[in-house]
Amino acid sequence: MAALFDAYIMVDWSAASKPVTGPNSIWIGILAKDARLKLQFRAVNIDTRLKARSFLEDMVGKLTKRGDRVLLGFDFSLGYPAGTAEALGLKLDGKAPWQAMHEHLAAKLKDKPDNSNARYAIAAGMNYAISKGPFPFWGAPARDVVSTLGSTKPDFTGAPLPEYRIAEAYLRDNKIGQPKSVWQLAYTGSVGSQSLTGIPHVHALRETWPEARIWPFEFDPAEPLTEEALTDVKVLITEIYPSLTKVTPDSGETADAAQVRAIAHHFASLDEKGGLPATFSTAKGLNLAENTKIQAEEGWIPGI
């Protein structure tokens, strides 16, 4: 069985509010073929999100121009719990909820060249639209606390939106990991700000590349990924969960660089052995209603 992809690019994102490199900044791992058609890895550390998007546009453009199909992974949630778009009052106009949410965030959140943005104010505004209070987003630093965005977690018991997506609940219930909620914007292990700042850039990239698709939103998540499903697709964008692969950093290597290296090699190895199609599938572990929510709005993490 031929591999589905020729190159694997994995992105460790950052929600930093100023340009920063080194640990806890943006690391992009590129595993692509050299002149001898052998996969070679390199990691790139970029100090702002706008520069990272520009780098990805250029790198992916070069790879697809030479005929490569690229798997592009981001380590943040590409969707929100089912019902979020409706709770925000977004007009779908024939779009899927995930598309409406991506467009909404892209219109609201604009990174400046110095890496600053108004993400806490935007989260507070979305809370007002959803609940008129500090729900569901939370985790604001003291200077950004307002009546519609608090520093502590609100009560999700019986709430109209769940704390976790199906994917995160699955990881936690099966003791595969302890992912944080996409609503949590700050504090140890939080990923909410990464999604808020990352989805607008994913949206821009998806719009830039006509032959790009986002998994699982634009596929049947219950079915294994196939060559037929990827016909005319040159870039497949997906969410990743680097903690699924265990790695020890090499001497002088940051943990972030090691993680993108490990997950890129992990996907490449699965692809070479024919194991990647099943990785991109929820398989038989979920019912039709759950898969419908995953495809329409929530997204999923390949490999769980």
Coordinates of C-alpha atoms in Angstrom, one line a residue, residues 46-263:
I46 CA 9.3 31.2 14.9
D47 CA 8.6 34.2 17.2
T48 CA 5.2 35.3 16.1
R49 CA 2.0 33.8 14.7
L50 CA 1.9 35.9 11.6
K51 CA 5.4 34.9 10.7
A52 CA 4.5 31.2 11.4
R53 CA 1.6 31.4 9.0
S54 CA 3.7 33.1 6.3
F55 CA 6.3 30.3 6.8
L56 CA 3.7 27.6 6.4
E57 CA 2.3 29.2 3.3
D58 CA 5.7 29.3 1.7
M59 CA 6.9 25.8 2.9
V60 CA 3.7 24.0 2.0
G61 CA 3.5 25.9 -1.3
K62 CA 7.0 24.6 -2.3
L63 CA 6.2 21.1 -1.3
T64 CA 2.9 20.9 -3.2
K65 CA 4.4 22.6 -6.2
R66 CA 6.8 19.7 -6.5
G67 CA 3.9 17.2 -6.2
D68 CA 3.9 16.3 -2.5
R69 CA 0.8 15.8 -0.6
V70 CA 1.2 17.3 2.9
L71 CA -0.2 16.3 6.3
L72 CA -0.3 19.5 8.4
G73 CA -1.1 19.1 12.1
F74 CA -1.8 21.7 14.8
D75 CA -1.7 21.0 18.5
F76 CA -4.9 22.7 19.5
S77 CA -8.6 22.1 19.1
L78 CA -10.0 22.9 15.7
G79 CA -13.6 22.8 17.0
Y80 CA -15.7 23.6 20.0
P81 CA -18.3 21.5 21.9
A82 CA -21.5 20.8 19.9
G83 CA -24.0 23.7 20.2
T84 CA -21.4 26.5 20.5
A85 CA -22.2 28.1 17.1
E86 CA -25.9 28.0 17.9
A87 CA -25.4 29.4 21.4
L88 CA -23.4 32.3 19.9
G89 CA -26.3 33.0 17.5
L90 CA -24.1 32.5 14.4
K91 CA -25.9 32.4 11.1
L92 CA -25.0 29.3 9.3
D93 CA -26.4 30.2 5.8
G94 CA -25.8 26.7 4.6
K95 CA -22.4 26.4 6.4
A96 CA -21.6 23.7 8.9
P97 CA -21.2 25.0 12.5
W98 CA -17.4 24.5 12.4
Q99 CA -17.2 26.7 9.3
A100 CA -19.3 29.5 10.9
M101 CA -17.1 29.3 14.1
H102 CA -13.9 29.5 12.1
E103 CA -15.2 32.5 10.1
H104 CA -16.4 34.2 13.3
L105 CA -13.1 33.8 15.1
A106 CA -11.1 34.9 12.0
A107 CA -13.2 38.1 11.8
K108 CA -12.9 38.9 15.5
L109 CA -9.3 38.0 16.4
K110 CA -6.6 39.8 14.5
D111 CA -3.0 39.2 15.6
K112 CA -0.7 42.3 15.4
P113 CA 2.9 42.0 14.2
D114 CA 4.1 42.2 17.8
N115 CA 2.0 39.1 18.5
S116 CA -0.6 41.0 20.6
N117 CA -4.4 40.6 20.2
A118 CA -7.6 41.1 22.2
R119 CA -8.4 37.5 22.9
Y120 CA -9.6 38.0 26.4
A121 CA -12.0 40.8 25.3
I122 CA -13.2 38.6 22.5
A123 CA -13.8 35.7 24.9
A124 CA -15.7 38.0 27.2
G125 CA -17.8 39.1 24.3
M126 CA -18.6 35.5 23.3
N127 CA -19.5 34.8 26.9
Y128 CA -21.9 37.7 26.8
A129 CA -23.5 36.4 23.6
I130 CA -23.8 32.9 25.1
S131 CA -24.8 33.4 28.7
K132 CA -24.7 37.2 29.6
G133 CA -22.2 36.1 32.3
P134 CA -18.8 34.5 32.8
F135 CA -19.7 31.2 31.0
P136 CA -18.3 29.2 29.3
F137 CA -14.8 30.8 28.7
W138 CA -12.7 31.3 31.8
G139 CA -9.2 31.7 33.0
A140 CA -8.5 35.4 32.6
P141 CA -5.5 37.1 34.2
A142 CA -6.5 39.6 36.9
R143 CA -6.1 42.6 34.6
D144 CA -8.6 41.0 32.1
V145 CA -11.3 39.9 34.5
V146 CA -14.7 41.5 33.7
S147 CA -18.3 40.7 34.6
T148 CA -18.4 38.3 31.6
L149 CA -15.0 36.6 32.0
G150 CA -13.7 35.3 35.3
S151 CA -10.4 33.9 36.5
T152 CA -12.0 30.7 37.9
K153 CA -14.0 27.9 36.3
P154 CA -17.8 28.4 36.1
D155 CA -20.1 25.6 37.0
F156 CA -20.7 23.3 34.0
T157 CA -23.2 21.1 35.9
G158 CA -26.4 21.0 33.9
A159 CA -25.1 23.8 31.7
P160 CA -26.2 24.3 28.1
L161 CA -22.7 23.6 26.8
P162 CA -20.4 20.8 28.0
E163 CA -17.0 21.4 29.6
Y164 CA -15.3 19.0 27.2
R165 CA -15.7 17.9 23.6
I166 CA -16.3 14.2 22.9
A167 CA -12.6 13.8 22.1
E168 CA -11.4 15.2 25.4
A169 CA -14.0 13.3 27.4
Y170 CA -12.9 10.1 25.6
L171 CA -9.2 10.7 26.5
R172 CA -10.1 11.4 30.1
D173 CA -12.6 8.6 30.5
N174 CA -10.1 6.1 29.1
K175 CA -7.2 7.5 31.1
I176 CA -5.2 8.2 27.9
G177 CA -4.5 11.7 29.0
Q178 CA -5.9 14.7 31.0
P179 CA -6.5 17.3 28.3
K180 CA -7.8 20.7 29.5
S181 CA -11.1 22.2 28.3
V182 CA -11.1 24.4 25.2
W183 CA -12.9 27.0 27.4
Q184 CA -9.8 27.4 29.7
L185 CA -7.7 30.3 28.5
A186 CA -4.9 30.4 31.0
Y187 CA -2.9 28.6 33.7
T188 CA -0.9 25.4 33.6
G189 CA -1.7 23.1 30.7
S190 CA -4.4 25.4 29.2
V191 CA -5.1 25.2 25.5
G192 CA -8.1 27.5 25.1
S193 CA -6.0 30.5 24.0
Q194 CA -4.1 28.4 21.5
S195 CA -7.4 27.5 19.8
L196 CA -8.7 31.1 19.9
T197 CA -5.4 32.4 18.4
G198 CA -4.8 29.4 16.1
I199 CA -8.1 28.8 14.4
P200 CA -8.1 32.2 12.6
H201 CA -4.7 31.2 11.0
V202 CA -6.0 27.8 10.1
H203 CA -9.0 29.4 8.5
A204 CA -6.7 31.7 6.5
L205 CA -4.6 28.8 5.3
R206 CA -7.6 26.8 4.3
E207 CA -8.8 29.8 2.3
T208 CA -5.4 30.2 0.7
W209 CA -5.1 26.6 -0.5
P210 CA -8.1 25.5 -2.7
E211 CA -6.9 21.9 -2.6
A212 CA -6.7 21.8 1.2
R213 CA -9.2 20.1 3.5
I214 CA -9.7 19.8 7.2
W215 CA -10.1 16.5 8.9
P216 CA -12.6 15.3 10.1
F217 CA -14.9 18.2 9.2
E218 CA -14.7 17.5 5.5
F219 CA -14.7 13.7 5.7
D220 CA -16.7 10.9 7.2
P221 CA -14.9 10.6 10.6
A222 CA -16.2 7.0 11.1
E223 CA -14.5 5.7 8.0
P224 CA -10.8 5.1 7.5
L225 CA -9.0 7.7 5.4
T226 CA -8.3 6.4 1.9
E227 CA -6.5 7.5 -1.3
E228 CA -9.9 7.9 -2.9
A229 CA -11.1 10.2 -0.2
L230 CA -7.9 12.3 -0.8
T231 CA -8.4 12.7 -4.5
D232 CA -7.5 16.2 -5.5
V233 CA -6.4 17.0 -1.9
K234 CA -2.9 18.3 -1.6
V235 CA -3.0 19.5 2.0
L236 CA -4.8 17.7 4.8
I237 CA -5.1 19.9 8.0
T238 CA -5.8 18.2 11.2
E239 CA -5.6 18.5 15.0
I240 CA -2.9 16.6 16.8
Y241 CA -2.3 15.6 20.4
P242 CA 1.5 15.3 20.8
S243 CA 1.2 13.7 24.2
L244 CA 0.1 10.5 22.4
T245 CA 3.8 9.9 21.6
K246 CA 6.4 9.7 24.3
V247 CA 9.8 11.3 23.5
T248 CA 13.0 12.3 25.3
P249 CA 14.5 15.5 24.0
D250 CA 18.0 15.2 22.5
S251 CA 20.8 17.2 24.0
G252 CA 20.1 20.9 23.5
E253 CA 16.6 20.2 22.1
T254 CA 13.5 21.8 23.7
A255 CA 10.6 19.6 24.7
D256 CA 8.4 21.4 22.1
A257 CA 10.9 20.6 19.3
A258 CA 11.1 17.0 20.4
Q259 CA 7.4 16.6 20.4
V260 CA 6.9 17.9 16.8
R261 CA 9.8 15.6 15.8
A262 CA 8.2 12.6 17.5
I263 CA 4.7 13.1 16.1

